[in-house]
Amino acid sequence: MNFESGFLSRLKRAKKFVFFTGAGISAESGIPTFRGKEGIWNKFKPEELANFDAFIKNPDMVWEWYQYRRKIVGNAAPNKAHETIVEFEKLYDVTVVTQNVDNLHRRAGSTHVYELHGNIEKNYCVKCRTHFDIPFSEEPKGVPVCDCGGLIRPDVVWFGELLPHDQYQGAEEASEDCDVFFIVGTSALVYPAAYLPDIARRAGSMLVEVNIGATEISDRCDYSFYDKAGTVLPELFEALAAHSLN
Ligand code: OAD
């Protein structure tokens, strides 16, 4: 892939980077995305699985669905895109803002990560709010129950629920104060997460999209690179290393 010299110079001079990521960054790790032909929401109905009422109505079914997804995530490994973001962190001030619940950025080694939609490896009691980190391989089949009698649910954001305040606030602050805002593997359709690119743009950041195709946000980006994240990001990092400012 060819990168303009002016673009590489702007990146090289930049100090603060945000990588705003979605399901597409984990696609090459074998984790299905949500939308598109093979997307999760084409096969399962969010209203039957990813909301609190569905959980209260049929907790075992919802729990088992998350157990199934945890197994996919547990067997997946970070890919070159996650790993390249860690390489960027060695050279720049990098904040990762992810909509993904798969924990792959942390497993790759990113140290500054905001998780807007929770983390599938974590759980909490709906009654007393005690947190439990139950490894997927040891989970009971049906929904587990806390000592207080409350049901234990996955620590993910369901439809109709608020985002974790501290995570969104941290993400918003990082977006308002970065030089480059990468948008990687997201359809940028789900709010409030999808406000962040515009917050960054209004604050003067350069928006760079990496996706296999055009999205809702493409028109507002300074640069869009249409290929797999696991291809574009390593190639960009290499081009940046070879680029000298004149
Ligand atoms: P989507 O499934 O909506 O979008 C995935 C995006 O990744 C699409 O734009 C694809 O074109 C792109 N893509 C696929 N493979 C790629 C690859 N190898 N490299 C680069 N891009 C690739 O997923 P999200 O945008 O993450 O919310 O969805 C946002 C939210 O909607 C999710 O966090 C989830 C869902 O409902 C909750 O569960 C709260």
Tab-separated table of C-alpha atoms and ligand atoms in Angstrom:
chain	number	residue	atom	x	y	z
A	1	MET	CA	0.000	0.000	0.000
A	2	ASN	CA	1.214	3.497	-0.859
A	3	PHE	CA	1.064	6.246	1.727
A	4	GLU	CA	1.472	9.910	0.738
A	5	SER	CA	4.635	11.536	1.983
A	6	GLY	CA	2.639	14.452	3.465
A	7	PHE	CA	0.459	12.024	5.393
A	8	LEU	CA	3.483	10.166	6.795
A	9	SER	CA	5.088	13.486	7.805
A	10	ARG	CA	1.949	14.497	9.706
A	11	LEU	CA	1.939	11.154	11.502
A	12	LYS	CA	5.629	11.400	12.285
A	13	ARG	CA	5.208	14.846	13.843
A	14	ALA	CA	2.158	13.805	15.851
A	15	LYS	CA	2.427	12.980	19.535
A	16	LYS	CA	-0.947	11.745	20.730
A	17	PHE	CA	-2.834	8.975	18.982
A	18	VAL	CA	-6.254	7.460	19.636
A	19	PHE	CA	-7.156	4.132	18.067
A	20	PHE	CA	-10.946	3.805	18.070
A	21	THR	CA	-11.678	0.185	17.250
A	22	GLY	CA	-14.616	-2.072	16.475
A	23	ALA	CA	-15.352	-5.687	15.684
A	24	GLY	CA	-13.475	-5.539	12.350
A	25	ILE	CA	-10.111	-5.349	14.095
A	26	SER	CA	-10.763	-8.748	15.653
A	27	ALA	CA	-12.200	-10.338	12.502
A	28	GLU	CA	-8.762	-11.660	11.526
A	29	SER	CA	-8.566	-13.296	14.956
A	30	GLY	CA	-11.641	-15.323	14.009
A	31	ILE	CA	-14.210	-13.352	16.010
A	32	PRO	CA	-17.323	-12.571	13.963
A	33	THR	CA	-18.391	-8.938	13.442
A	34	PHE	CA	-21.943	-7.744	14.195
A	35	ARG	CA	-23.163	-6.437	10.853
A	36	GLY	CA	-22.603	-7.544	7.273
A	37	LYS	CA	-23.347	-10.900	5.651
A	38	GLU	CA	-21.732	-13.118	8.279
A	39	GLY	CA	-22.467	-10.721	11.142
A	40	ILE	CA	-23.765	-11.865	14.536
A	41	TRP	CA	-26.894	-9.698	14.263
A	42	ASN	CA	-27.829	-11.507	11.039
A	43	LYS	CA	-27.971	-14.799	12.864
A	44	PHE	CA	-29.205	-13.817	16.325
A	45	LYS	CA	-31.683	-11.157	17.367
A	46	PRO	CA	-30.206	-8.527	19.691
A	47	GLU	CA	-33.601	-8.047	21.345
A	48	GLU	CA	-33.624	-11.724	22.394
A	49	LEU	CA	-30.045	-11.859	23.649
A	50	ALA	CA	-28.398	-8.525	24.328
A	51	ASN	CA	-30.762	-6.746	26.653
A	52	PHE	CA	-31.664	-6.918	30.324
A	53	ASP	CA	-35.317	-7.954	29.842
A	54	ALA	CA	-34.235	-10.927	27.730
A	55	PHE	CA	-31.800	-11.931	30.491
A	56	ILE	CA	-34.460	-11.763	33.218
A	57	LYS	CA	-36.921	-13.687	31.020
A	58	ASN	CA	-34.486	-16.395	29.998
A	59	PRO	CA	-31.230	-16.067	31.964
A	60	ASP	CA	-29.886	-19.521	31.083
A	61	MET	CA	-30.275	-18.952	27.355
A	62	VAL	CA	-28.577	-15.544	27.461
A	63	TRP	CA	-25.813	-16.855	29.720
A	64	GLU	CA	-25.181	-19.811	27.444
A	65	TRP	CA	-24.957	-17.521	24.424
A	66	TYR	CA	-22.317	-15.442	26.195
A	67	GLN	CA	-20.534	-18.615	27.268
A	68	TYR	CA	-20.416	-19.623	23.596
A	69	ARG	CA	-18.993	-16.217	22.651
A	70	ARG	CA	-16.491	-16.371	25.531
A	71	LYS	CA	-15.206	-19.645	24.169
A	72	ILE	CA	-14.633	-18.086	20.744
A	73	VAL	CA	-12.861	-15.137	22.362
A	74	GLY	CA	-10.884	-17.370	24.746
A	75	ASN	CA	-9.592	-19.455	21.844
A	76	ALA	CA	-8.727	-16.385	19.747
A	77	ALA	CA	-5.384	-14.592	19.801
A	78	PRO	CA	-4.581	-10.951	19.078
A	79	ASN	CA	-3.647	-10.393	15.425
A	80	LYS	CA	-1.181	-8.143	13.626
A	81	ALA	CA	-3.481	-5.126	13.890
A	82	HIS	CA	-3.680	-5.356	17.699
A	83	GLU	CA	0.062	-5.988	17.820
A	84	THR	CA	0.899	-3.001	15.620
A	85	ILE	CA	-1.038	-0.694	17.934
A	86	VAL	CA	1.257	-1.917	20.708
A	87	GLU	CA	4.238	-1.009	18.486
A	88	PHE	CA	2.792	2.503	18.065
A	89	GLU	CA	2.613	2.750	21.858
A	90	LYS	CA	6.395	2.317	22.032
A	91	LEU	CA	6.839	5.513	19.984
A	92	TYR	CA	3.802	7.657	20.735
A	93	ASP	CA	1.285	8.488	23.422
A	94	VAL	CA	-1.419	5.969	22.473
A	95	THR	CA	-4.920	5.531	23.851
A	96	VAL	CA	-7.087	2.662	22.645
A	97	VAL	CA	-10.835	3.234	22.745
A	98	THR	CA	-12.586	0.019	21.866
A	99	GLN	CA	-16.178	-1.020	21.366
A	100	ASN	CA	-15.025	-4.631	21.552
A	101	VAL	CA	-15.607	-6.773	24.620
A	102	ASP	CA	-12.992	-9.370	23.632
A	103	ASN	CA	-10.059	-8.045	25.685
A	104	LEU	CA	-7.679	-8.615	22.752
A	105	HIS	CA	-6.072	-5.165	22.975
A	106	ARG	CA	-4.964	-5.820	26.557
A	107	ARG	CA	-3.906	-9.355	25.715
A	108	ALA	CA	-1.768	-7.935	22.884
A	109	GLY	CA	-0.079	-5.587	25.366
A	110	SER	CA	-1.847	-2.229	25.006
A	111	THR	CA	-1.718	-0.543	28.391
A	112	HIS	CA	-4.079	2.398	27.993
A	113	VAL	CA	-7.452	0.974	26.975
A	114	TYR	CA	-10.991	2.272	27.419
A	115	GLU	CA	-13.675	-0.380	26.962
A	116	LEU	CA	-16.894	1.377	25.994
A	117	HIS	CA	-19.075	-1.740	25.830
A	118	GLY	CA	-17.621	-3.753	28.700
A	119	ASN	CA	-15.543	-6.907	28.802
A	120	ILE	CA	-16.913	-10.381	28.118
A	121	GLU	CA	-14.387	-11.986	30.463
A	122	LYS	CA	-15.925	-10.169	33.423
A	123	ASN	CA	-19.251	-10.631	35.187
A	124	TYR	CA	-21.216	-9.052	38.001
A	125	CYS	CA	-24.205	-9.738	40.220
A	126	VAL	CA	-27.318	-7.826	39.166
A	127	LYS	CA	-28.391	-7.473	42.826
A	128	CYS	CA	-25.325	-6.627	44.923
A	129	ARG	CA	-23.020	-5.597	42.009
A	130	THR	CA	-20.150	-7.810	43.214
A	131	HIS	CA	-17.754	-8.438	40.325
A	132	PHE	CA	-16.651	-11.965	39.330
A	133	ASP	CA	-14.045	-12.917	36.790
A	134	ILE	CA	-15.068	-16.459	35.930
A	135	PRO	CA	-12.788	-18.154	33.388
A	136	PHE	CA	-14.869	-19.525	30.504
A	137	SER	CA	-13.583	-23.066	30.908
A	138	GLU	CA	-14.836	-23.286	34.485
A	139	GLU	CA	-18.206	-21.721	33.975
A	140	PRO	CA	-21.309	-23.600	34.991
A	141	LYS	CA	-23.686	-24.359	32.124
A	142	GLY	CA	-26.671	-22.390	33.377
A	143	VAL	CA	-26.545	-18.883	34.802
A	144	PRO	CA	-24.570	-18.732	38.080
A	145	VAL	CA	-26.125	-17.239	41.202
A	146	CYS	CA	-24.352	-14.961	43.669
A	147	ASP	CA	-24.274	-15.669	47.436
A	148	CYS	CA	-26.799	-12.849	47.827
A	149	GLY	CA	-29.237	-14.694	45.542
A	150	GLY	CA	-28.824	-12.356	42.562
A	151	LEU	CA	-28.165	-13.598	39.039
A	152	ILE	CA	-24.663	-13.118	37.665
A	153	ARG	CA	-24.568	-11.426	34.277
A	154	PRO	CA	-21.780	-10.655	31.809
A	155	ASP	CA	-20.174	-7.239	32.297
A	156	VAL	CA	-21.118	-6.019	28.842
A	157	VAL	CA	-23.322	-3.136	27.768
A	158	TRP	CA	-26.690	-4.315	26.484
A	159	PHE	CA	-29.129	-2.396	24.280
A	160	GLY	CA	-30.835	0.350	26.227
A	161	GLU	CA	-28.071	0.496	28.871
A	162	LEU	CA	-25.704	3.348	29.611
A	163	LEU	CA	-22.014	3.077	28.817
A	164	PRO	CA	-19.685	2.831	31.838
A	165	HIS	CA	-19.265	6.476	32.786
A	166	ASP	CA	-15.538	6.385	33.595
A	167	GLN	CA	-14.741	4.592	30.324
A	168	TYR	CA	-16.730	6.999	28.154
A	169	GLN	CA	-15.401	10.046	29.964
A	170	GLY	CA	-11.798	8.878	29.559
A	171	ALA	CA	-12.444	8.128	25.884
A	172	GLU	CA	-14.005	11.532	25.334
A	173	GLU	CA	-11.087	13.324	26.979
A	174	ALA	CA	-8.557	11.378	24.900
A	175	SER	CA	-10.547	12.162	21.729
A	176	GLU	CA	-10.586	15.879	22.531
A	177	ASP	CA	-6.842	15.887	23.025
A	178	CYS	CA	-5.168	13.870	20.275
A	179	ASP	CA	-3.335	14.699	17.061
A	180	VAL	CA	-4.412	11.607	15.143
A	181	PHE	CA	-7.634	9.649	15.578
A	182	PHE	CA	-7.638	6.238	13.880
A	183	ILE	CA	-10.998	4.559	13.234
A	184	VAL	CA	-10.318	0.869	12.743
A	185	GLY	CA	-12.808	-1.850	11.820
A	186	THR	CA	-16.024	-0.205	12.908
A	187	SER	CA	-19.214	0.601	11.041
A	188	ALA	CA	-19.417	3.730	13.253
A	189	LEU	CA	-23.170	3.339	13.561
A	190	VAL	CA	-23.618	2.768	17.277
A	191	TYR	CA	-23.960	5.807	19.537
A	192	PRO	CA	-22.720	7.299	21.799
A	193	ALA	CA	-19.418	5.639	20.760
A	194	ALA	CA	-19.834	6.955	17.220
A	195	TYR	CA	-19.802	10.561	18.477
A	196	LEU	CA	-16.100	10.251	19.307
A	197	PRO	CA	-14.662	10.691	15.773
A	198	ASP	CA	-16.577	13.971	15.407
A	199	ILE	CA	-15.466	15.105	18.852
A	200	ALA	CA	-11.862	14.480	17.769
A	201	ARG	CA	-12.380	16.195	14.416
A	202	ARG	CA	-13.896	19.299	15.989
A	203	ALA	CA	-10.923	19.462	18.340
A	204	GLY	CA	-8.581	19.556	15.327
A	205	SER	CA	-7.450	15.948	15.086
A	206	MET	CA	-6.683	14.216	11.794
A	207	LEU	CA	-9.137	11.320	11.197
A	208	VAL	CA	-7.740	8.187	9.565
A	209	GLU	CA	-10.005	5.281	8.739
A	210	VAL	CA	-8.920	1.670	8.257
A	211	ASN	CA	-11.671	-0.646	7.060
A	212	ILE	CA	-12.299	-3.215	4.348
A	213	GLY	CA	-14.906	-0.846	2.861
A	214	ALA	CA	-16.433	2.627	3.103
A	215	THR	CA	-18.569	3.410	6.151
A	216	GLU	CA	-20.819	6.084	7.577
A	217	ILE	CA	-17.757	8.022	8.715
A	218	SER	CA	-15.642	7.831	5.521
A	219	ASP	CA	-16.750	11.212	4.138
A	220	ARG	CA	-15.582	12.957	7.297
A	221	CYS	CA	-12.159	11.305	7.379
A	222	ASP	CA	-8.961	12.953	6.178
A	223	TYR	CA	-7.672	9.608	4.931
A	224	SER	CA	-9.332	6.220	4.427
A	225	PHE	CA	-7.449	3.005	3.720
A	226	TYR	CA	-9.598	0.172	2.461
A	227	ASP	CA	-8.036	-3.155	3.286
A	228	LYS	CA	-7.790	-5.484	6.277
A	229	ALA	CA	-6.571	-3.860	9.482
A	230	GLY	CA	-3.978	-6.639	9.845
A	231	THR	CA	-2.537	-5.547	6.488
A	232	VAL	CA	-2.856	-1.745	6.608
A	233	LEU	CA	-1.578	-1.083	10.121
A	234	PRO	CA	1.681	-3.091	9.882
A	235	GLU	CA	2.392	-1.628	6.410
A	236	LEU	CA	1.726	1.873	7.689
A	237	PHE	CA	3.981	1.337	10.697
A	238	GLU	CA	6.759	0.107	8.433
A	239	ALA	CA	6.341	3.045	6.022
A	240	LEU	CA	6.443	5.425	8.961
A	241	ALA	CA	9.668	3.903	10.271
A	242	ALA	CA	11.265	4.305	6.826
A	243	HIS	CA	9.993	7.871	6.344
A	244	SER	CA	12.282	10.764	7.164
A	245	LEU	CA	11.142	14.330	7.714
A	246	ASN	CA	12.853	16.889	5.529
B	1	OAD	P1	-19.822	-3.918	12.985
B	1	OAD	O1	-20.066	-5.371	12.769
B	1	OAD	O2	-20.990	-2.995	12.906
B	1	OAD	O3	-18.755	-3.384	11.922
B	1	OAD	C1	-17.549	-4.052	11.690
B	1	OAD	C2	-16.761	-3.240	10.684
B	1	OAD	O4	-15.509	-3.864	10.508
B	1	OAD	C3	-17.419	-3.115	9.316
B	1	OAD	O5	-17.403	-1.758	8.891
B	1	OAD	C4	-16.524	-3.984	8.401
B	1	OAD	O6	-16.433	-3.463	7.088
B	1	OAD	C5	-15.184	-3.881	9.120
B	1	OAD	N1	-14.245	-5.011	8.940
B	1	OAD	C6	-14.505	-6.331	8.851
B	1	OAD	N2	-13.367	-7.047	8.752
B	1	OAD	C7	-12.346	-6.149	8.798
B	1	OAD	C8	-10.919	-6.258	8.762
B	1	OAD	N3	-10.294	-7.450	8.672
B	1	OAD	N4	-10.191	-5.124	8.835
B	1	OAD	C9	-10.795	-3.908	8.930
B	1	OAD	N5	-12.131	-3.743	8.972
B	1	OAD	C10	-12.906	-4.847	8.914
B	1	OAD	O7	-19.043	-3.801	14.371
B	1	OAD	P2	-18.864	-2.508	15.307
B	1	OAD	O8	-18.741	-1.276	14.502
B	1	OAD	O9	-17.792	-2.832	16.256
B	1	OAD	O10	-22.354	-3.157	20.584
B	1	OAD	O11	-20.251	-2.496	16.067
B	1	OAD	C11	-20.468	-1.555	17.081
B	1	OAD	C12	-21.309	-2.149	18.170
B	1	OAD	O12	-22.495	-2.728	17.614
B	1	OAD	C13	-20.658	-3.306	18.920
B	1	OAD	O13	-19.756	-2.897	19.916
B	1	OAD	C14	-21.850	-3.991	19.516
B	1	OAD	C15	-22.784	-3.976	18.328
B	1	OAD	O14	-24.136	-4.010	18.620
B	1	OAD	C16	-22.787	-3.702	21.717
B	1	OAD	O15	-22.830	-4.909	21.885
B	1	OAD	C17	-23.226	-2.708	22.744
